[in-house]
Coordinates of C-alpha atoms in Angstrom, one line a residue:
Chain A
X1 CA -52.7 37.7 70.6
X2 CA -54.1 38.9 67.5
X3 CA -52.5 42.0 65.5
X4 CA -53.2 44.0 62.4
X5 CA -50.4 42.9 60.0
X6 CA -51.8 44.3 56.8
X7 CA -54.9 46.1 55.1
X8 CA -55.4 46.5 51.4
X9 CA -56.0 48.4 48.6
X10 CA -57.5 47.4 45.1
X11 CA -55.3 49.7 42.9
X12 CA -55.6 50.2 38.7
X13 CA -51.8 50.4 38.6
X14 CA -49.4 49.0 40.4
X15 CA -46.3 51.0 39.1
X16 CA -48.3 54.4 39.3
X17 CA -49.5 53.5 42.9
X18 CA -46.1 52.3 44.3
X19 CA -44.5 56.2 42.3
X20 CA -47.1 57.5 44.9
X21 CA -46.7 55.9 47.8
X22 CA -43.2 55.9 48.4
X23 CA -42.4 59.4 45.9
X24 CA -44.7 61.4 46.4
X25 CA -45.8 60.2 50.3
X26 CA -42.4 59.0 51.3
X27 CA -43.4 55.7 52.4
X28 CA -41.5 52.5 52.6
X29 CA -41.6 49.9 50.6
X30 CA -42.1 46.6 52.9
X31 CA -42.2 43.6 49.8
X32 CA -42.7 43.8 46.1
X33 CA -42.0 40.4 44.7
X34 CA -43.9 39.3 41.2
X35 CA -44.5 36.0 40.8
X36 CA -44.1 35.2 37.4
X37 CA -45.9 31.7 37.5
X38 CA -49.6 33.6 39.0
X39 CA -48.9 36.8 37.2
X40 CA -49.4 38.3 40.3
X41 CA -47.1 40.8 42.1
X42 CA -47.4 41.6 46.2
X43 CA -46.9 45.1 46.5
X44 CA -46.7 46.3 50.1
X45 CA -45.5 49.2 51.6
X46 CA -45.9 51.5 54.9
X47 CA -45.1 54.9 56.6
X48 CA -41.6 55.4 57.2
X49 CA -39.8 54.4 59.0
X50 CA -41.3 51.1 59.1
X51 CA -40.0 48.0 60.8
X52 CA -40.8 44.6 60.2
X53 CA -43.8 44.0 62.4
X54 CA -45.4 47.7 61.0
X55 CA -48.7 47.2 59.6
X56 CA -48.6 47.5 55.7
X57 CA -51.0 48.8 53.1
X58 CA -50.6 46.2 50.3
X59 CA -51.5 47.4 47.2
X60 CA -53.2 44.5 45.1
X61 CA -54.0 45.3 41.2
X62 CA -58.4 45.2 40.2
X63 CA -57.9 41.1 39.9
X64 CA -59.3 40.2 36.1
X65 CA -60.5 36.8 35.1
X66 CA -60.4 34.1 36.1
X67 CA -61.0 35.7 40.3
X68 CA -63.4 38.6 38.6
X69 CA -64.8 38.1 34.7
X70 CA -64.4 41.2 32.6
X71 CA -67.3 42.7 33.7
X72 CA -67.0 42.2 37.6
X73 CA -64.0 43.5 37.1
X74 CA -64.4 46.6 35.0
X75 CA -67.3 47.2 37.6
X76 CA -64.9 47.2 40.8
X77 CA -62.6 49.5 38.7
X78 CA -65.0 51.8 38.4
X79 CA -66.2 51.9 42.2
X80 CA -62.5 52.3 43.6
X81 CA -62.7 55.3 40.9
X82 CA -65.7 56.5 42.1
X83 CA -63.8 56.6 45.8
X84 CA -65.8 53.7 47.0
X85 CA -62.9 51.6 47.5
X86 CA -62.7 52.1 51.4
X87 CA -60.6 54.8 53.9
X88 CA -57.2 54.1 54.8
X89 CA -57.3 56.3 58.7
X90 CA -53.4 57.2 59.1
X91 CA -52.8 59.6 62.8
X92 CA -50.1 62.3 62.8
X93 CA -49.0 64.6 65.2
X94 CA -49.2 67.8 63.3
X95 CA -51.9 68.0 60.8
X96 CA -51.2 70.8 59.5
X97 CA -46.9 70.4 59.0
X98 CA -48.3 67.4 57.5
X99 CA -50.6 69.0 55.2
X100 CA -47.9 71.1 54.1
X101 CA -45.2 68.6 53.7
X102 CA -47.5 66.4 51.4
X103 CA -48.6 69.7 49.6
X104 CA -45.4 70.8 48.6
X105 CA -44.6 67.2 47.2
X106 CA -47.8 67.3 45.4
X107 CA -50.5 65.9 47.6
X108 CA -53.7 67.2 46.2
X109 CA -56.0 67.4 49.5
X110 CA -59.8 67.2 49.8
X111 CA -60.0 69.8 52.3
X112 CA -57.7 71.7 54.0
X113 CA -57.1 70.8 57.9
X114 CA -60.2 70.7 59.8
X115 CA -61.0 71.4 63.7
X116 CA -63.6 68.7 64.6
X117 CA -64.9 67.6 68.0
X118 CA -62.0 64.6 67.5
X119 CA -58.9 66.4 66.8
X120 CA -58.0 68.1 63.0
X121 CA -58.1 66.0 59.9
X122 CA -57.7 66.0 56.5
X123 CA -58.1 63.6 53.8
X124 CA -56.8 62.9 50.1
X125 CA -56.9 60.2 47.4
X126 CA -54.2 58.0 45.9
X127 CA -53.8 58.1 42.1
X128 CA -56.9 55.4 41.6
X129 CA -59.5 56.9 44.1
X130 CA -58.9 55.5 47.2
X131 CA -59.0 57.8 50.4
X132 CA -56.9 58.3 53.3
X133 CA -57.9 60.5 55.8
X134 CA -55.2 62.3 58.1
X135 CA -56.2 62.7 61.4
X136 CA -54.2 64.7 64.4
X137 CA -56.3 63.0 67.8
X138 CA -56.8 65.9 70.5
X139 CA -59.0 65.7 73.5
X140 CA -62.5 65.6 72.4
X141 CA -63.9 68.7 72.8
X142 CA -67.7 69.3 71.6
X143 CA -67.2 72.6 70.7
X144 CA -64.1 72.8 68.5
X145 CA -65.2 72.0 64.6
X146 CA -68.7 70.6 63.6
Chain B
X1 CA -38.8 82.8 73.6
X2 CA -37.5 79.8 74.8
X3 CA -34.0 79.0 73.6
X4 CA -34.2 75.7 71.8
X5 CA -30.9 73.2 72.7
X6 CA -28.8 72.5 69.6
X7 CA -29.5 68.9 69.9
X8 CA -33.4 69.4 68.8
X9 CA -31.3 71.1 66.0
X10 CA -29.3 68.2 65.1
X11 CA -32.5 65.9 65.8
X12 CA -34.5 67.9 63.0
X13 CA -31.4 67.0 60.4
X14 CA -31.0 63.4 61.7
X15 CA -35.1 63.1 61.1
X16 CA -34.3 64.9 57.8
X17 CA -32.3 61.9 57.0
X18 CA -34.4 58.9 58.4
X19 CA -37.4 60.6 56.3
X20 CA -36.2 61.6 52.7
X21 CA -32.7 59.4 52.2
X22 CA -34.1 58.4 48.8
X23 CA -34.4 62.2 47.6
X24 CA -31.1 63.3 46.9
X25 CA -29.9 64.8 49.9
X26 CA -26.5 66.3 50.6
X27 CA -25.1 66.8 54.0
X28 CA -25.5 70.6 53.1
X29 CA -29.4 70.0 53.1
X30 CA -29.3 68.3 56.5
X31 CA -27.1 71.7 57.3
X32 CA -29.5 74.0 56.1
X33 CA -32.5 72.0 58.1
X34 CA -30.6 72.3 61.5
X35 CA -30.0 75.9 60.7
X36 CA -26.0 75.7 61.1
X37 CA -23.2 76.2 58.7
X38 CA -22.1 73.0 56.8
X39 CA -19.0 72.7 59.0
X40 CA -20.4 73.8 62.5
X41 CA -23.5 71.3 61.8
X42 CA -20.7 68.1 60.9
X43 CA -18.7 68.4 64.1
X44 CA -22.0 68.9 66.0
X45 CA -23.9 66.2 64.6
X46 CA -20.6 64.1 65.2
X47 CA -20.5 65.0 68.8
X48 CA -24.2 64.4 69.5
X49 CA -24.5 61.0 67.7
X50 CA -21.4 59.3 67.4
X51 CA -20.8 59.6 63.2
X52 CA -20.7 62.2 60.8
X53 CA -23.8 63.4 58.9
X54 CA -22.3 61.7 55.7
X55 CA -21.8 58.0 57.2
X56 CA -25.6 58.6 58.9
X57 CA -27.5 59.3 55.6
X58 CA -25.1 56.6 54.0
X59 CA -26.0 54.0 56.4
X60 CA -29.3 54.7 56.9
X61 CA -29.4 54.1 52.5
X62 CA -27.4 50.6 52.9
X63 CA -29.9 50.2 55.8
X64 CA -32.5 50.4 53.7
X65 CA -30.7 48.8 50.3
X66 CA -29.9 45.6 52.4
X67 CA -34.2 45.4 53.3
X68 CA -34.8 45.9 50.3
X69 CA -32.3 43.6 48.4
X70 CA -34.1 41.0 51.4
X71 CA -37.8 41.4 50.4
X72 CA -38.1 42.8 46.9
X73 CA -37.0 41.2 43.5
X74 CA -35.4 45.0 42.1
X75 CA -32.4 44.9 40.4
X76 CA -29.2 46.3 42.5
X77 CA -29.7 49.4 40.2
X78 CA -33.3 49.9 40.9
X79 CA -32.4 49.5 44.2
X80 CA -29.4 51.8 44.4
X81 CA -31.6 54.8 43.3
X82 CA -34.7 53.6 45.2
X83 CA -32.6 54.9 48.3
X84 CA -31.0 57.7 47.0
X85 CA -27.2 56.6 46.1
X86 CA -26.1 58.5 43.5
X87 CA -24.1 55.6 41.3
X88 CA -24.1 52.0 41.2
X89 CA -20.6 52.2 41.7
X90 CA -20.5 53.8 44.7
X91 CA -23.5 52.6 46.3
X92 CA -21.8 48.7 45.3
X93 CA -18.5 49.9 47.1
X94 CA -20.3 51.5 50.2
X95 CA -22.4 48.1 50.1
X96 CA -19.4 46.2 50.4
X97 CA -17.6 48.0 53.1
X98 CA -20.2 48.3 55.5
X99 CA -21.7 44.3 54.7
X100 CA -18.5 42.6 53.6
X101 CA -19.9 41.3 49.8
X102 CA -21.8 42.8 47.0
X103 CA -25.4 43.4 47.2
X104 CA -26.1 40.4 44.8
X105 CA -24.1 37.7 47.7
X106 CA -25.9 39.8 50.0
X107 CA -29.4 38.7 48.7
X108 CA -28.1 35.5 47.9
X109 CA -27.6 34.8 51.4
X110 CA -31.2 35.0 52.2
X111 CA -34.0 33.0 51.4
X112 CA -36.1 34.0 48.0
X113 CA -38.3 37.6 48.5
X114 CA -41.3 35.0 48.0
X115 CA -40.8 33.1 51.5
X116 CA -40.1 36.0 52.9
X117 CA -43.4 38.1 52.6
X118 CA -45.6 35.5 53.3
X119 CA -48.1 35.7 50.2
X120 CA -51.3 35.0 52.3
X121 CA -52.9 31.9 50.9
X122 CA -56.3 33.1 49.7
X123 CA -54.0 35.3 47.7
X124 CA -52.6 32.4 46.0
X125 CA -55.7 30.9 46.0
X126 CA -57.1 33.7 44.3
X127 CA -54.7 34.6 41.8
X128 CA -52.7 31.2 41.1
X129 CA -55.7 29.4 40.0
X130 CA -55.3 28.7 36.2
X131 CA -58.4 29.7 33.7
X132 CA -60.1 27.1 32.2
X133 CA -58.7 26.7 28.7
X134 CA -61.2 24.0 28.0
X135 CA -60.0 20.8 29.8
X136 CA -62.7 18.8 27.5
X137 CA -64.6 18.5 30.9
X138 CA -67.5 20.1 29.2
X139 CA -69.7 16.9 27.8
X140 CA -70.8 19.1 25.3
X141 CA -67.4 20.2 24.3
X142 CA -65.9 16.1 24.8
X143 CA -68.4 15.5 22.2
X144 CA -68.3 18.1 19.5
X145 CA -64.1 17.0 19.7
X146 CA -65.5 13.7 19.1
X147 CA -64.7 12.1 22.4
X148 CA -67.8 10.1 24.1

């Protein structure tokens, strides 16, 4: 058996990405242990409530040198700024209660909820660019949304 | 319209609780989210699930304190307002009546955060690997030290 344990994020900040995950989105916090001797800390957290075997978003800081030289690294920066850092696709059972729940703690969405074929979705950005699209799954139906 | 049972009251407080413990909720919050008086909601909540509102959003804090005392390197303080306990002090005393030893023996129990969140290798790889500080591996730079 093979199961999806954890995904990741490249993030500019740890601190100001872990404020937003678990403030601001309400997640969980799953591990966040620095090693001193790599100066590297594993930052991993999850939609609450999660257990131990719940997939976690680990939140990994733009590596420097020597995994990325100054450049490389400056470059990736820039991409996860520029939103091409990749989709994180969370489901919910009410779009829009969620939509208004992460609004009124601060959530600034890309578009409000959205009937599509699929279901209705949303999407936003953490604090460095990333996106994470919000989807509520209903019966496929061509004619509802674009 | 349907007449909606008091326990999908109560549930709405309870989920209240599981979802926002670290905000700093009182059991007049979880109240005002079932839509009951402060007293009518405590002996309700009581009846449906077995404890008051107030040990529920306690335990459900310590629940949380004790994971993360497990798999994070936060001080006890950090940790105390991570999940919403208003003091140190009363978050230690709740700590220790519900798990039998301060937070810190509590952790100390239990094997380091790092074996516990299983750094993935390449990770290590990745990030332990030391930068070359000039290990006079260079011929050129063994011979401008003066090394042949």
């Amino acid at each position: 058996m093979i199961k999806l344990a954890n995904a990741q994020f490249w993030v500019h900040d740890q601190d100001e990405a872990l404020q937003f995950y678990t403030k601001t989105l309400g997640w969980e916090v799953k591990a966040d242990v620095t090693m001193e001797a790599w100066n590297f800390r594993w930052l991993c957290v999850a939609p609450a409530p999660a257990g131990p075997e719940a997939p976690g978003l680990v939140l990994m800081p733009v590596p420097g040198p020597p995994m990325l030289d100054a450049d490389a690294s400056a470059t990736l920066g820039d991409l996860v700024a520029k939103g091409a850092g990749g989709t994180l696709f969370l489901e919910t059972d009410d779009c829009q209660a969620a939509y208004d729940d992460l609004s009124a703690r601060g959530v600034k969405f890309n578009d409000p909820p959205t009937a599509q074929p699929y279901g209705i979705d949303t999407s936003f950005r953490d604090p460095s660019g990333n996106n994470i699209r919000l989807t509520q799954v209903l019966e496929f139906d061509p004619a509802r949304g674009s | 319209m349907a007449r909606v049972p008091l326990a999908r009251h109560l549930l709405r407080a309870k989920d209240l609780a599981d979802a926002r413990y670290a905000d700093p909720l009182t059991v007049p919050d979880l109240a005002a989210a079932a839509g009951l008086s402060p007293a009518h909601f405590s002996r309700e909540f009581k009846r449906a699930f077995g404890e008051s509102p107030h040990q529920y959003l306690l335990t459900r804090r310590l629940e949380r304190a004790a994971a993360l005392l497990r798999t994070t390197d936060w001080s006890v303080a950090d940790i105390c307002f991570a999940v919403g306990a208003g003091s140190v002090g009363s978050f230690t005393a709740s700590f220790g009546r519900i798990f039998g030893s301060t937070p810190q023996a509590y952790r100390a129990k239990f094997p380091p955060a790092e074996w516990q969140v299983h750094i993935p290798r390449c990770v290590a790889q990745a990030y332990a690997r030391p930068q070359n500080r000039t290990f006079r591996e260079d011929p050129a730079e063994r011979a401008s030290l003066g090394f042949s």
